[in-house]
Structure formats: structure tokens, C-alpha cells
Amino acid sequence: MGGKMPGHDPIANGRPGLVLHSGRNGVVKSQAGAKDFVPLYQDFENFYTRNVYMRLRDNWNRPICSVPGACFDVMERVSDDYNWNFRFTGNILQGVINMGSYNYLGFAENKGPCMEAAAEVMQTYGVGVCSTRQEIGNLDKHEELEELTAKFLGVEAAMAFGMGFATNSMNIPALVKKGCLILSDELNHVSLVLGARLSGATIRIFKHNNMKSLEQLLREAIVHGQPRTHRPWKKILIIVEGIYSMEGSIVRLPEVVVLKRKYKAYLYLDEAHSIGAVGPTGRGVVDYFGMDPRDVDIMMGTFTKSFGAAGGYIGGSKALVDFLRANSHSAAYATSMSPPVAQQIISSMKCIMGDDGTTIGQDRITQLLRNTRYFRQRLRNLGFVIYGNDDSPVVPLLIYLPAKTGAFGREMLKRRIGVVVVGFPATTIIESRARFCVSAAHTREMLDTVHILLLLADLEFIFHKRCCHRAPPVCLLSRLLQPNCWAYPAEIWQQHSSPDWEQELQSSFWSRDFK
């Protein structure tokens, strides 16, 4: 909640003692002189939690009991007190199509060479290290992983960390301090935001992927310098992501690099969702745009997604990595990465690079791109509003209203589709969405099934939930009458459609001949 509105009289609208405060979503009222009392009006976040989130809470934290591959098993749970508490029914929802996990290349699996190598390392090293890298927790597997990561990225050196979130939040404070300036994209991940705040540096936000906004801030920073003293900034750091996890958009890296060179700034690139997922060889957005890795000063990424493991890395010059080894809080205080996890990353990375003597990695990269483009194009043909780049495996489907996210998530799970629904505060309150994550492990039949069930769920909502037998909206008619809308195998339609739905379709107004 902000401070008192400038120039505002404590006597508002003829009501003495009522002070208006500017809040996130407008003006919030509070009682003047009640400083030591519990606030009469809570902030909007608390209101949203009580009145919206609790009604939708069953859509999150659903426990699964299998490998999060192309399909998984979900433990069924119900609530008897409006989502305040849950109890398990003992039933297992089997064969749920997994459209929510970041398993981009399909390496989250319980069989195959990667799993076998990790199991062998666990037999030799155990599971835990019980020490930090700077003490006695530095294993030969960690050294091998860092050398391989540097080779994969095309940089001089790299450093691995046991947690992806901490890779950002604990290393940014080591790179910039008070007197430095951070220029951050408005949609950057919370780990980047937290790291920037902990650093003590001045933070300024530019519009998402907007190069004019970024250049304006760079020009102002160079011209005016630091506040009050107007001394030059000690360092200017631009922070962007490769693929933005809630938007599915790809950073305009070539243009960012041009501005970074022009104004002598540093560039921090977070490739958590892009490493392994985009680019001809799976090396992220640098590979996607055909750029030199040396154009990026700090290359950050995680092993939690495309590599089917855990942890993160920072790559760059040897001087940068040596500095972080000595000054990073993660290196000094965090427990070392588990040896089986390190081996999983090594095995999957060698597979992607082709160093295992097979083309499995390259085949998965190609399959992921095909699945991504196919899934996005089909959604557009069905008339859904989606965000992001055509080559981004993160596919946000707009639901808009917060209340619809709950219904959407429940209807999808009922049809054995596991999807993540996202709302405020991760997005703006009127841009709630479902986020689909495409994987190389998905088959064409799985993706077709998802498309058909999305369509059937939409139809059921319109006709059954509203009991509406009138003509549907024009947007739905145009969607259904598109030739591409029905271009699915007949056996998939027969499997997922029902006699009740077909009868409703035949008896409704829009089943007439519109051609």
C-alpha cells in the first residue's frame, strides 16, 4: 500500500478523518489516527487470497505418483470445506497427458542410458554430499559437469549450482552493488527480481521486449548518472530471459546486444526455459539467432527443464567464473549438487551434443520443434488466443477471467489432461491463462487429443453449463466451420466424443447448414 496521495486533504468527500491512500488497484481507504490498530481494510493481495485463490486452490499442488514424462499418474483428492483442507480418496488418475512439466526434451524418464548412468553413480558416490564446494564437497563429477557445460555453451568456463532459483538470487548480488544500475525486463522471473533487490543496486524497469524503452533508460542513465551526485554508474547490467515462462516470448537478443555494445553495458541472459529447447543444436537463444556466445557477458541457465535434473549454471569468461567461486553465496554456503543429479545432467548433455555416439539428442530437438509448431498452429485454427513465439515450447492460452481458471483446470483433469493454470499475481488480474509446455516425448496423437478435448470442453461449457440452446457466438461458429478445425483422425473423435454431446450438437441451432 502506498503513502498518502500528494496534495490530498484528510477530509475526503465530506467525511472527516478518512484518508485516501494509493494502492495497487486504485484508492484504498483507511482511518486517520488509527495507526496502532489493525487495518480496517486489508490490501488487495489478502482480499484476492481469501475470495479468489481459496476457491481455485484445488488446481495447484496436485500430487503425482509417477515419472513426469509424456503422461503421469495423479493422486485424486477432494475437499469437504471449500478447499481449506484436502483428503485423498485412494484413487489414482492414470495416464494423464502431461502438458504442464518443463520436460522439453523428454529426459525426465525412469529408463534409458541417462537413468542407468545416474543409478550407477549413486551406487558409487551415494545421494548426498553433506558439504559445500569450498569445503570438501567438490567432487570430480562436479568438475566434469562444469567442463562439459562450458564446452556446450561455447564459453571459457562455467560454474554449476544445486538450485536454479538460487543461481539467480544469490549470484546477482555478487555481480552488482550499490552504485550500480540494473535494467530489468518487466516480466523477468521472480528469482531475477529477488537477486536484483538483494544486490542493493538501483533498479529500473523497461517494457517487455521493448527496445525503445530499454534504449531510453540507457540514454538517461548515461546522461544523468546516479541520483543526486550525478556521478557515472559503476556498472550497468541489463537482465533478460531467453524464453519468458509466462508469455512464451523469445527475447530480441540481437537488438539487445546492439544496445549493450552501444552504451557499454553488461548483459545477463537467463536461459532457464530456452537452453536445450530452442536453437538448431539446442544451445538456447544464442544458438537460435546464430550469435557468438561471447556477445553475452553472463550466461545463466538451469538443468531442471531440458536436462530432466536439478540445479543451474553460470557461464562466461574465466575471470567471471573465478570471481563467483570466491564471492558467490551459493558457492560458499550451499550444499553441493547431488552426484546422481550431476551424472543425469552429464549424460543428457552428451546426448544433446551427440557425444554419446547417437543422434537421439538431435532427434529430440527436431521433434520438439515440430511438436511446438504443430500444437500452436492447431490452437490458432481452433480460435484460441495464445501468446508467444512460434518456436517457443511454452504456450500460454488466454482464459482472461480468474474464475474461469478453476473451471478450466478441473475440466481438463476430468478429461485426463494435466495443465497448469496461472493467475494473479503471476499475471495481471485480467490475463489469467493456462500454460501448456510441449515436450519431444509427446506424440502427435497426444497433441490431437488435447486439441479435441479443449474443443469439447468449450462446447460443453457453452451448452451444458449454461443450458443454452440458442445460436452460439459468432467467434465459436467461425472456429467450428474452419476446415482445419476438424482435420483430426476419426478414431480420436470417436474415442473422446459422447452420444450426449453429438445429440446436443444435432439439436442445436448452429448444427444447421451455414454454408
Short mmCIF file of C-alpha atoms in Angstrom, two decimals:
data_model
loop_
_atom_site.label_atom_id
_atom_site.label_comp_id
_atom_site.label_asym_id
_atom_site.label_seq_id
_atom_site.Cartn_x
_atom_site.Cartn_y
_atom_site.Cartn_z
CA MET A 1 0.00 0.00 0.00
CA GLY A 2 1.43 3.36 -0.96
CA GLY A 3 1.69 6.56 1.05
CA LYS A 4 -0.84 9.40 1.24
CA MET A 5 -1.76 10.86 -2.10
CA PRO A 6 0.10 14.14 -2.60
CA GLY A 7 -2.00 17.23 -2.03
CA HIS A 8 -4.97 15.26 -0.72
CA ASP A 9 -6.92 16.71 2.19
CA PRO A 10 -7.60 14.35 5.14
CA ILE A 11 -11.25 15.39 4.91
CA ALA A 12 -12.40 13.43 1.88
CA ASN A 13 -15.88 13.69 0.40
CA GLY A 14 -17.13 15.49 3.50
CA ARG A 15 -16.10 12.62 5.82
CA PRO A 16 -13.58 13.83 8.41
CA GLY A 17 -10.79 11.51 9.41
CA LEU A 18 -10.89 9.43 6.22
CA VAL A 19 -7.54 9.35 4.42
CA LEU A 20 -7.15 8.04 0.90
CA HIS A 21 -4.08 6.00 0.02
CA SER A 22 -2.96 5.00 -3.43
CA GLY A 23 -2.87 1.24 -3.76
CA ARG A 24 -2.02 -1.27 -6.46
CA ASN A 25 -5.53 -1.32 -7.84
CA GLY A 26 -6.81 2.15 -7.12
CA VAL A 27 -7.58 4.04 -3.92
CA VAL A 28 -7.76 2.25 -0.60
CA LYS A 29 -9.45 3.79 2.45
CA SER A 30 -8.09 3.73 5.98
CA GLN A 31 -8.95 5.52 9.21
CA ALA A 32 -6.80 8.51 10.15
CA GLY A 33 -5.41 8.34 13.66
CA ALA A 34 -5.72 4.52 13.76
CA LYS A 35 -2.01 3.92 13.39
CA ASP A 36 -1.80 1.46 16.27
CA PHE A 37 -4.89 -0.51 15.32
CA VAL A 38 -5.40 -3.42 12.98
CA PRO A 39 -6.08 -2.01 9.48
CA LEU A 40 -9.76 -1.78 8.69
CA TYR A 41 -9.13 -2.53 5.03
CA GLN A 42 -6.51 -5.14 4.09
CA ASP A 43 -4.50 -4.81 0.88
CA PHE A 44 -5.69 -6.32 -2.36
CA GLU A 45 -3.47 -9.40 -2.17
CA ASN A 46 -5.15 -10.52 1.04
CA PHE A 47 -8.57 -9.89 -0.43
CA TYR A 48 -7.66 -11.91 -3.52
CA THR A 49 -6.28 -14.78 -1.44
CA ARG A 50 -9.42 -15.08 0.67
CA ASN A 51 -12.05 -14.58 -2.00
CA VAL A 52 -10.50 -15.92 -5.21
CA TYR A 53 -7.45 -18.08 -4.59
CA MET A 54 -9.10 -20.27 -1.95
CA ARG A 55 -11.88 -21.13 -4.41
CA LEU A 56 -9.33 -22.19 -7.03
CA ARG A 57 -6.77 -23.76 -4.70
CA ASP A 58 -7.56 -27.32 -5.77
CA ASN A 59 -5.94 -26.60 -9.15
CA TRP A 60 -2.45 -26.33 -7.67
CA ASN A 61 -0.12 -28.59 -5.70
CA ARG A 62 -1.73 -31.72 -7.07
CA PRO A 63 0.44 -34.69 -6.04
CA ILE A 64 1.62 -37.03 -8.79
CA CYS A 65 2.91 -40.56 -8.19
CA SER A 66 4.88 -41.42 -11.31
CA VAL A 67 7.62 -40.13 -13.58
CA PRO A 68 6.59 -36.73 -15.05
CA GLY A 69 7.01 -37.90 -18.63
CA ALA A 70 4.61 -37.52 -21.54
CA CYS A 71 1.94 -38.99 -19.25
CA PHE A 72 1.77 -39.31 -15.48
CA ASP A 73 -0.46 -40.54 -12.67
CA VAL A 74 -2.24 -38.11 -10.33
CA MET A 75 -3.48 -38.89 -6.82
CA GLU A 76 -7.14 -37.92 -6.59
CA ARG A 77 -8.11 -35.63 -3.72
CA VAL A 78 -11.28 -33.85 -2.64
CA SER A 79 -12.16 -31.10 -0.18
CA ASP A 80 -15.09 -31.07 2.23
CA ASP A 81 -14.53 -27.49 3.46
CA TYR A 82 -14.21 -25.40 0.30
CA ASN A 83 -10.50 -26.05 -0.35
CA TRP A 84 -9.24 -25.28 3.14
CA ASN A 85 -8.22 -28.90 3.61
CA PHE A 86 -7.90 -31.87 1.27
CA ARG A 87 -8.19 -35.60 1.71
CA PHE A 88 -7.09 -38.34 -0.64
CA THR A 89 -9.73 -40.69 -2.00
CA GLY A 90 -7.30 -43.53 -2.66
CA ASN A 91 -7.95 -43.39 -6.40
CA ILE A 92 -5.18 -42.84 -8.92
CA LEU A 93 -5.90 -40.98 -12.16
CA GLN A 94 -3.71 -42.91 -14.56
CA GLY A 95 -2.48 -41.92 -17.99
CA VAL A 96 -2.97 -38.16 -17.60
CA ILE A 97 -1.35 -36.38 -20.55
CA ASN A 98 1.33 -34.15 -19.07
CA MET A 99 1.10 -30.66 -20.57
CA GLY A 100 2.48 -28.88 -17.52
CA SER A 101 6.00 -30.14 -16.82
CA TYR A 102 9.11 -28.48 -18.28
CA ASN A 103 10.21 -31.81 -19.75
CA TYR A 104 11.07 -30.24 -23.08
CA LEU A 105 13.39 -32.95 -24.42
CA GLY A 106 11.80 -35.86 -22.60
CA PHE A 107 14.79 -36.66 -20.35
CA ALA A 108 12.55 -36.96 -17.28
CA GLU A 109 12.29 -40.73 -17.53
CA ASN A 110 12.87 -43.81 -15.40
CA LYS A 111 14.58 -45.91 -18.05
CA GLY A 112 17.28 -45.47 -20.64
CA PRO A 113 21.01 -44.71 -20.60
CA CYS A 114 20.73 -41.49 -18.58
CA MET A 115 18.87 -43.17 -15.76
CA GLU A 116 21.21 -46.16 -15.78
CA ALA A 117 24.27 -43.90 -15.57
CA ALA A 118 22.73 -41.92 -12.69
CA ALA A 119 21.90 -45.14 -10.82
CA GLU A 120 25.47 -46.38 -11.24
CA VAL A 121 26.89 -43.13 -9.87
CA MET A 122 24.51 -43.31 -6.92
CA GLN A 123 25.91 -46.74 -6.07
CA THR A 124 29.46 -45.30 -6.07
CA TYR A 125 29.00 -41.82 -4.57
CA GLY A 126 25.72 -42.06 -2.68
CA VAL A 127 22.99 -39.46 -2.82
CA GLY A 128 24.19 -36.53 -0.70
CA VAL A 129 27.49 -34.68 -0.43
CA CYS A 130 26.94 -33.05 3.00
CA SER A 131 29.32 -30.18 2.34
CA THR A 132 29.81 -27.08 0.22
CA ARG A 133 32.00 -26.78 -2.86
CA GLN A 134 34.52 -24.65 -0.97
CA GLU A 135 34.99 -27.24 1.75
CA ILE A 136 35.04 -30.98 0.97
CA GLY A 137 32.01 -31.16 -1.30
CA ASN A 138 33.82 -30.61 -4.60
CA LEU A 139 33.65 -33.92 -6.49
CA ASP A 140 35.22 -34.96 -9.77
CA LYS A 141 31.67 -35.20 -11.15
CA HIS A 142 31.18 -31.51 -10.47
CA GLU A 143 34.40 -30.67 -12.30
CA GLU A 144 33.39 -32.86 -15.24
CA LEU A 145 29.96 -31.24 -15.36
CA GLU A 146 31.37 -27.71 -15.41
CA GLU A 147 33.88 -28.51 -18.14
CA LEU A 148 31.18 -30.11 -20.25
CA THR A 149 28.79 -27.18 -19.66
CA ALA A 150 31.43 -24.67 -20.77
CA LYS A 151 32.03 -26.72 -23.92
CA PHE A 152 28.29 -26.97 -24.57
CA LEU A 153 27.79 -23.22 -24.20
CA GLY A 154 30.92 -22.27 -26.12
CA VAL A 155 32.39 -20.18 -23.28
CA GLU A 156 35.68 -20.23 -21.37
CA ALA A 157 34.34 -21.54 -18.08
CA ALA A 158 31.16 -22.42 -16.23
CA MET A 159 30.07 -23.00 -12.66
CA ALA A 160 27.25 -25.31 -11.52
CA PHE A 161 24.88 -24.75 -8.60
CA GLY A 162 22.49 -27.08 -6.82
CA MET A 163 19.40 -24.87 -7.18
CA GLY A 164 18.20 -22.96 -10.22
CA PHE A 165 16.37 -20.25 -8.26
CA ALA A 166 19.44 -19.56 -6.11
CA THR A 167 21.63 -19.35 -9.20
CA ASN A 168 19.95 -16.02 -9.89
CA SER A 169 19.05 -14.78 -6.44
CA MET A 170 22.47 -15.49 -4.89
CA ASN A 171 24.80 -14.57 -7.76
CA ILE A 172 23.37 -11.26 -8.95
CA PRO A 173 24.25 -9.66 -5.57
CA ALA A 174 27.84 -10.81 -6.11
CA LEU A 175 27.99 -9.10 -9.50
CA VAL A 176 26.47 -5.68 -8.76
CA LYS A 177 26.39 -3.50 -5.65
CA LYS A 178 25.31 -0.06 -4.52
CA GLY A 179 26.22 2.49 -7.18
CA CYS A 180 25.38 0.09 -10.00
CA LEU A 181 22.31 0.16 -12.20
CA ILE A 182 20.16 -2.82 -13.19
CA LEU A 183 17.86 -2.54 -16.20
CA SER A 184 15.34 -5.37 -15.90
CA ASP A 185 12.57 -6.53 -18.22
CA GLU A 186 9.18 -6.01 -16.59
CA LEU A 187 8.32 -9.71 -16.96
CA ASN A 188 11.54 -11.16 -15.57
CA HIS A 189 11.27 -14.16 -13.26
CA VAL A 190 10.95 -13.58 -9.52
CA SER A 191 14.40 -15.10 -8.92
CA LEU A 192 15.91 -12.32 -11.02
CA VAL A 193 13.80 -9.74 -9.22
CA LEU A 194 14.87 -11.05 -5.82
CA GLY A 195 18.53 -11.12 -6.80
CA ALA A 196 18.34 -7.55 -8.07
CA ARG A 197 16.71 -6.35 -4.84
CA LEU A 198 19.24 -8.13 -2.65
CA SER A 199 22.13 -6.57 -4.55
CA GLY A 200 21.43 -3.03 -3.31
CA ALA A 201 21.79 -1.69 -6.84
CA THR A 202 19.35 0.80 -8.35
CA ILE A 203 16.70 -0.99 -10.41
CA ARG A 204 14.83 0.42 -13.37
CA ILE A 205 12.25 -1.48 -15.39
CA PHE A 206 11.80 -1.41 -19.16
CA LYS A 207 8.75 -2.60 -21.07
CA HIS A 208 8.70 -6.24 -22.09
CA ASN A 209 10.94 -6.88 -25.09
CA ASN A 210 10.67 -3.19 -25.99
CA MET A 211 13.98 -1.93 -27.35
CA LYS A 212 12.85 1.71 -27.45
CA SER A 213 12.07 1.58 -23.74
CA LEU A 214 15.42 -0.08 -22.99
CA GLU A 215 17.39 2.42 -25.06
CA GLN A 216 15.62 5.35 -23.42
CA LEU A 217 16.65 4.09 -19.97
CA LEU A 218 20.21 3.52 -21.17
CA ARG A 219 20.43 7.06 -22.56
CA GLU A 220 19.07 8.57 -19.36
CA ALA A 221 21.49 6.50 -17.29
CA ILE A 222 24.47 7.70 -19.32
CA VAL A 223 23.37 11.35 -19.40
CA HIS A 224 22.19 11.83 -15.80
CA GLY A 225 24.27 9.26 -13.92
CA GLN A 226 23.46 8.43 -10.31
CA PRO A 227 20.73 10.32 -8.43
CA ARG A 228 21.79 13.47 -6.54
CA THR A 229 25.55 13.13 -7.21
CA HIS A 230 25.20 12.57 -10.99
CA ARG A 231 28.35 10.52 -10.91
CA PRO A 232 28.64 7.84 -13.61
CA TRP A 233 27.23 4.46 -12.70
CA LYS A 234 29.86 1.97 -11.61
CA LYS A 235 28.23 -0.68 -13.76
CA ILE A 236 25.08 -1.02 -15.89
CA LEU A 237 23.65 -4.54 -16.10
CA ILE A 238 20.85 -5.49 -18.49
CA ILE A 239 18.89 -8.56 -17.33
CA VAL A 240 16.68 -10.50 -19.75
CA GLU A 241 15.36 -14.03 -20.20
CA GLY A 242 15.72 -16.29 -23.22
CA ILE A 243 12.11 -17.51 -23.12
CA TYR A 244 9.70 -15.80 -20.75
CA SER A 245 7.92 -18.54 -18.85
CA MET A 246 4.51 -16.85 -18.61
CA GLU A 247 4.45 -15.28 -22.06
CA GLY A 248 6.18 -17.80 -24.30
CA SER A 249 8.02 -14.94 -25.99
CA ILE A 250 11.66 -15.12 -27.07
CA VAL A 251 13.97 -12.25 -26.23
CA ARG A 252 15.03 -10.00 -29.08
CA LEU A 253 18.64 -10.84 -28.37
CA PRO A 254 20.36 -9.33 -31.45
CA GLU A 255 18.83 -5.92 -30.70
CA VAL A 256 19.69 -6.16 -27.01
CA VAL A 257 23.31 -6.94 -27.89
CA VAL A 258 23.46 -3.92 -30.22
CA LEU A 259 22.26 -1.62 -27.41
CA LYS A 260 24.57 -3.27 -24.89
CA ARG A 261 27.58 -2.56 -27.12
CA LYS A 262 26.46 0.94 -27.98
CA TYR A 263 26.11 2.05 -24.36
CA LYS A 264 28.92 -0.10 -22.87
CA ALA A 265 26.62 -2.09 -20.59
CA TYR A 266 26.82 -5.70 -19.41
CA LEU A 267 24.27 -8.36 -20.38
CA TYR A 268 22.88 -11.06 -18.08
CA LEU A 269 20.91 -13.71 -20.00
CA ASP A 270 18.68 -16.19 -18.14
CA GLU A 271 18.20 -19.25 -20.35
CA ALA A 272 16.23 -21.35 -17.88
CA HIS A 273 13.50 -22.21 -20.39
CA SER A 274 15.47 -21.80 -23.62
CA ILE A 275 18.61 -23.87 -23.08
CA GLY A 276 18.08 -27.21 -24.78
CA ALA A 277 14.64 -26.16 -26.01
CA VAL A 278 15.45 -23.81 -28.92
CA GLY A 279 18.20 -23.49 -31.47
CA PRO A 280 19.34 -25.92 -34.18
CA THR A 281 21.62 -27.71 -31.71
CA GLY A 282 19.66 -26.96 -28.53
CA ARG A 283 22.07 -24.36 -27.21
CA GLY A 284 19.42 -21.75 -26.44
CA VAL A 285 18.61 -18.36 -27.89
CA VAL A 286 22.24 -17.60 -28.71
CA ASP A 287 22.18 -20.63 -30.98
CA TYR A 288 18.67 -19.76 -32.16
CA PHE A 289 19.81 -16.38 -33.50
CA GLY A 290 23.21 -17.71 -34.69
CA MET A 291 25.15 -15.37 -32.42
CA ASP A 292 28.54 -15.61 -30.76
CA PRO A 293 28.33 -16.69 -27.08
CA ARG A 294 30.90 -14.01 -26.29
CA ASP A 295 28.24 -11.41 -27.08
CA VAL A 296 26.64 -12.29 -23.73
CA ASP A 297 28.64 -11.40 -20.62
CA ILE A 298 26.84 -13.67 -18.14
CA MET A 299 25.05 -16.75 -19.45
CA MET A 300 22.77 -18.31 -16.87
CA GLY A 301 20.54 -21.36 -17.21
CA THR A 302 19.02 -24.24 -15.30
CA PHE A 303 19.30 -28.02 -15.52
CA THR A 304 15.76 -28.51 -14.21
CA LYS A 305 13.97 -28.46 -17.55
CA SER A 306 15.54 -29.72 -20.75
CA PHE A 307 18.03 -31.91 -18.88
CA GLY A 308 15.50 -33.56 -16.57
CA ALA A 309 17.55 -32.86 -13.45
CA ALA A 310 18.04 -30.01 -10.94
CA GLY A 311 20.30 -27.03 -10.39
CA GLY A 312 21.67 -24.23 -12.53
CA TYR A 313 24.82 -22.80 -14.07
CA ILE A 314 26.57 -19.57 -14.92
CA GLY A 315 28.92 -19.42 -17.89
CA GLY A 316 31.21 -16.77 -19.26
CA SER A 317 34.82 -15.71 -19.10
CA LYS A 318 37.24 -17.48 -16.78
CA ALA A 319 37.68 -14.25 -14.83
CA LEU A 320 33.93 -14.10 -14.20
CA VAL A 321 33.68 -17.70 -13.02
CA ASP A 322 36.75 -17.40 -10.78
CA PHE A 323 35.25 -14.29 -9.21
CA LEU A 324 31.97 -16.11 -8.48
CA ARG A 325 33.79 -19.09 -6.97
CA ALA A 326 35.28 -16.74 -4.41
CA ASN A 327 32.35 -14.38 -3.85
CA SER A 328 29.10 -16.24 -4.57
CA HIS A 329 26.95 -17.08 -1.55
CA SER A 330 25.84 -20.25 -3.31
CA ALA A 331 29.44 -21.44 -3.61
CA ALA A 332 30.27 -20.61 0.00
CA TYR A 333 27.16 -21.77 1.85
CA ALA A 334 25.01 -24.03 -0.35
CA THR A 335 25.37 -27.81 -0.27
CA SER A 336 26.94 -29.28 -3.40
CA MET A 337 24.86 -30.84 -6.13
CA SER A 338 23.91 -34.48 -5.61
CA PRO A 339 26.22 -36.81 -7.64
CA PRO A 340 23.38 -38.73 -9.37
CA VAL A 341 21.85 -35.41 -10.42
CA ALA A 342 25.21 -34.27 -11.81
CA GLN A 343 25.50 -37.51 -13.76
CA GLN A 344 21.98 -37.12 -15.16
CA ILE A 345 22.97 -33.71 -16.50
CA ILE A 346 26.23 -35.02 -17.92
CA SER A 347 24.53 -37.92 -19.68
CA SER A 348 21.68 -35.85 -21.13
CA MET A 349 24.04 -33.06 -22.22
CA LYS A 350 26.32 -35.53 -24.01
CA CYS A 351 23.23 -36.95 -25.67
CA ILE A 352 22.20 -33.49 -26.89
CA MET A 353 25.73 -32.79 -28.14
CA GLY A 354 25.97 -36.19 -29.86
CA ASP A 355 28.99 -37.19 -27.79
CA ASP A 356 27.25 -40.45 -26.86
CA GLY A 357 27.64 -41.66 -30.43
CA THR A 358 23.90 -41.45 -31.22
CA THR A 359 21.51 -38.98 -32.82
CA ILE A 360 18.94 -39.29 -30.03
CA GLY A 361 19.56 -35.78 -28.74
CA GLN A 362 19.32 -34.12 -32.15
CA ASP A 363 16.23 -36.15 -32.98
CA ARG A 364 14.54 -34.91 -29.79
CA ILE A 365 15.41 -31.30 -30.56
CA THR A 366 13.88 -31.68 -34.02
CA GLN A 367 10.80 -33.43 -32.64
CA LEU A 368 10.28 -30.71 -30.03
CA LEU A 369 10.29 -28.03 -32.72
CA ARG A 370 7.80 -30.00 -34.83
CA ASN A 371 5.50 -30.59 -31.87
CA THR A 372 5.68 -26.94 -30.84
CA ARG A 373 4.76 -25.56 -34.24
CA TYR A 374 2.02 -28.15 -34.74
CA PHE A 375 0.45 -27.58 -31.32
CA ARG A 376 0.46 -23.79 -31.69
CA GLN A 377 -0.97 -23.85 -35.22
CA ARG A 378 -3.79 -26.19 -34.21
CA LEU A 379 -4.76 -23.95 -31.29
CA ARG A 380 -4.92 -20.98 -33.63
CA ASN A 381 -7.08 -22.96 -36.07
CA LEU A 382 -9.48 -23.67 -33.21
CA GLY A 383 -9.74 -19.95 -32.49
CA PHE A 384 -7.95 -19.85 -29.15
CA VAL A 385 -5.88 -16.81 -28.19
CA ILE A 386 -2.28 -17.79 -27.46
CA TYR A 387 0.84 -15.79 -26.70
CA GLY A 388 4.47 -16.24 -27.61
CA ASN A 389 6.85 -17.05 -30.42
CA ASP A 390 6.02 -19.82 -32.89
CA ASP A 391 9.15 -21.76 -31.87
CA SER A 392 8.63 -21.43 -28.12
CA PRO A 393 7.54 -24.67 -26.37
CA VAL A 394 5.86 -22.55 -23.68
CA VAL A 395 2.30 -21.97 -24.93
CA PRO A 396 0.08 -19.66 -22.84
CA LEU A 397 -3.62 -19.96 -23.72
CA LEU A 398 -5.60 -16.93 -22.55
CA ILE A 399 -8.57 -17.56 -20.25
CA TYR A 400 -8.77 -13.94 -19.04
CA LEU A 401 -11.22 -14.17 -16.11
CA PRO A 402 -9.76 -15.53 -12.84
CA ALA A 403 -12.90 -17.54 -12.05
CA LYS A 404 -12.57 -19.47 -15.32
CA THR A 405 -9.12 -20.77 -14.45
CA GLY A 406 -10.58 -23.05 -11.81
CA ALA A 407 -13.23 -24.47 -14.12
CA PHE A 408 -10.70 -24.92 -16.91
CA GLY A 409 -8.20 -26.78 -14.73
CA ARG A 410 -10.86 -29.09 -13.31
CA GLU A 411 -12.41 -29.85 -16.70
CA MET A 412 -9.02 -30.66 -18.17
CA LEU A 413 -8.12 -33.03 -15.35
CA LYS A 414 -11.53 -34.67 -15.67
CA ARG A 415 -10.55 -35.42 -19.27
CA ARG A 416 -7.11 -36.70 -18.22
CA ILE A 417 -5.18 -33.60 -19.30
CA GLY A 418 -2.71 -32.21 -16.77
CA VAL A 419 -2.24 -28.49 -17.35
CA VAL A 420 -1.04 -25.54 -15.28
CA VAL A 421 -3.46 -22.63 -14.83
CA VAL A 422 -1.92 -19.29 -13.91
CA GLY A 423 -3.41 -16.12 -12.47
CA PHE A 424 -2.68 -13.11 -10.32
CA PRO A 425 -0.06 -12.21 -9.08
CA ALA A 426 1.98 -14.21 -11.61
CA THR A 427 -0.02 -12.43 -14.33
CA THR A 428 -2.20 -9.35 -14.40
CA ILE A 429 -5.61 -10.00 -12.89
CA ILE A 430 -7.49 -9.92 -16.22
CA GLU A 431 -4.97 -12.05 -18.14
CA SER A 432 -5.37 -15.40 -16.41
CA ARG A 433 -4.19 -18.24 -18.60
CA ALA A 434 -3.41 -21.90 -18.99
CA ARG A 435 0.23 -22.65 -19.71
CA PHE A 436 0.97 -25.66 -21.90
CA CYS A 437 4.53 -26.98 -22.08
CA VAL A 438 5.21 -29.02 -25.19
CA SER A 439 7.67 -31.92 -24.99
CA ALA A 440 9.57 -34.01 -27.51
CA ALA A 441 8.07 -37.00 -25.71
CA HIS A 442 4.55 -36.07 -26.82
CA THR A 443 3.20 -37.99 -29.78
CA ARG A 444 1.04 -36.47 -32.49
CA GLU A 445 -1.92 -38.46 -31.18
CA MET A 446 -1.45 -36.96 -27.69
CA LEU A 447 -1.43 -33.43 -29.08
CA ASP A 448 -4.51 -34.14 -31.22
CA THR A 449 -6.26 -35.50 -28.14
CA VAL A 450 -5.51 -32.31 -26.23
CA HIS A 451 -6.86 -30.17 -29.08
CA ILE A 452 -10.09 -32.16 -29.35
CA LEU A 453 -10.68 -32.21 -25.61
CA LEU A 454 -10.13 -28.46 -25.46
CA LEU A 455 -12.79 -28.02 -28.11
CA LEU A 456 -15.22 -30.44 -26.48
CA ALA A 457 -14.74 -28.81 -23.09
CA ASP A 458 -15.51 -25.43 -24.64
CA LEU A 459 -18.66 -26.76 -26.26
CA GLU A 460 -19.83 -28.48 -23.09
CA PHE A 461 -19.32 -25.28 -21.13
CA ILE A 462 -21.44 -23.30 -23.57
CA PHE A 463 -24.31 -25.75 -23.97
CA HIS A 464 -24.44 -27.80 -20.79
CA LYS A 465 -23.23 -25.42 -18.12
CA ARG A 466 -25.32 -22.53 -19.42
CA CYS A 467 -28.13 -24.77 -20.74
CA CYS A 468 -28.11 -22.59 -23.81
CA HIS A 469 -29.78 -23.91 -26.97
CA ARG A 470 -29.62 -20.64 -28.83
CA ALA A 471 -27.12 -19.78 -31.51
CA PRO A 472 -23.54 -19.71 -30.19
CA PRO A 473 -21.30 -16.67 -30.52
CA VAL A 474 -20.03 -15.81 -33.97
CA CYS A 475 -16.45 -16.45 -32.84
CA LEU A 476 -17.35 -20.06 -31.96
CA LEU A 477 -19.19 -20.55 -35.24
CA SER A 478 -16.25 -19.29 -37.24
CA ARG A 479 -14.00 -21.58 -35.24
CA LEU A 480 -16.10 -24.69 -35.87
CA LEU A 481 -16.66 -24.01 -39.56
CA GLN A 482 -12.96 -23.78 -40.36
CA PRO A 483 -11.87 -26.81 -42.40
CA ASN A 484 -8.72 -27.27 -40.34
CA CYS A 485 -10.77 -27.49 -37.17
CA TRP A 486 -12.00 -30.99 -37.97
CA ALA A 487 -8.83 -32.36 -39.55
CA TYR A 488 -8.21 -34.97 -36.88
CA PRO A 489 -8.18 -38.77 -37.15
CA ALA A 490 -11.69 -40.21 -36.90
CA GLU A 491 -10.71 -42.67 -34.18
CA ILE A 492 -9.70 -39.82 -31.87
CA TRP A 493 -13.07 -38.10 -32.35
CA GLN A 494 -14.89 -41.35 -31.66
CA GLN A 495 -12.81 -42.00 -28.57
CA HIS A 496 -13.46 -38.67 -26.89
CA SER A 497 -16.89 -37.57 -28.14
CA SER A 498 -20.04 -38.84 -26.47
CA PRO A 499 -23.59 -39.63 -27.70
CA ASP A 500 -24.98 -36.90 -25.45
CA TRP A 501 -22.68 -34.33 -26.97
CA GLU A 502 -23.48 -35.46 -30.50
CA GLN A 503 -27.23 -35.27 -29.77
CA GLU A 504 -26.79 -31.78 -28.38
CA LEU A 505 -24.82 -30.87 -31.46
CA GLN A 506 -27.56 -32.12 -33.81
CA SER A 507 -30.43 -30.49 -31.92
CA SER A 508 -28.82 -27.10 -31.50
CA PHE A 509 -29.33 -24.17 -33.83
CA TRP A 510 -25.79 -24.00 -35.13
CA SER A 511 -25.90 -27.58 -36.46
CA ARG A 512 -27.87 -26.28 -39.46
CA ASP A 513 -26.18 -25.83 -42.79
CA PHE A 514 -24.41 -22.47 -42.66
CA LYS A 515 -22.58 -22.88 -45.95
#
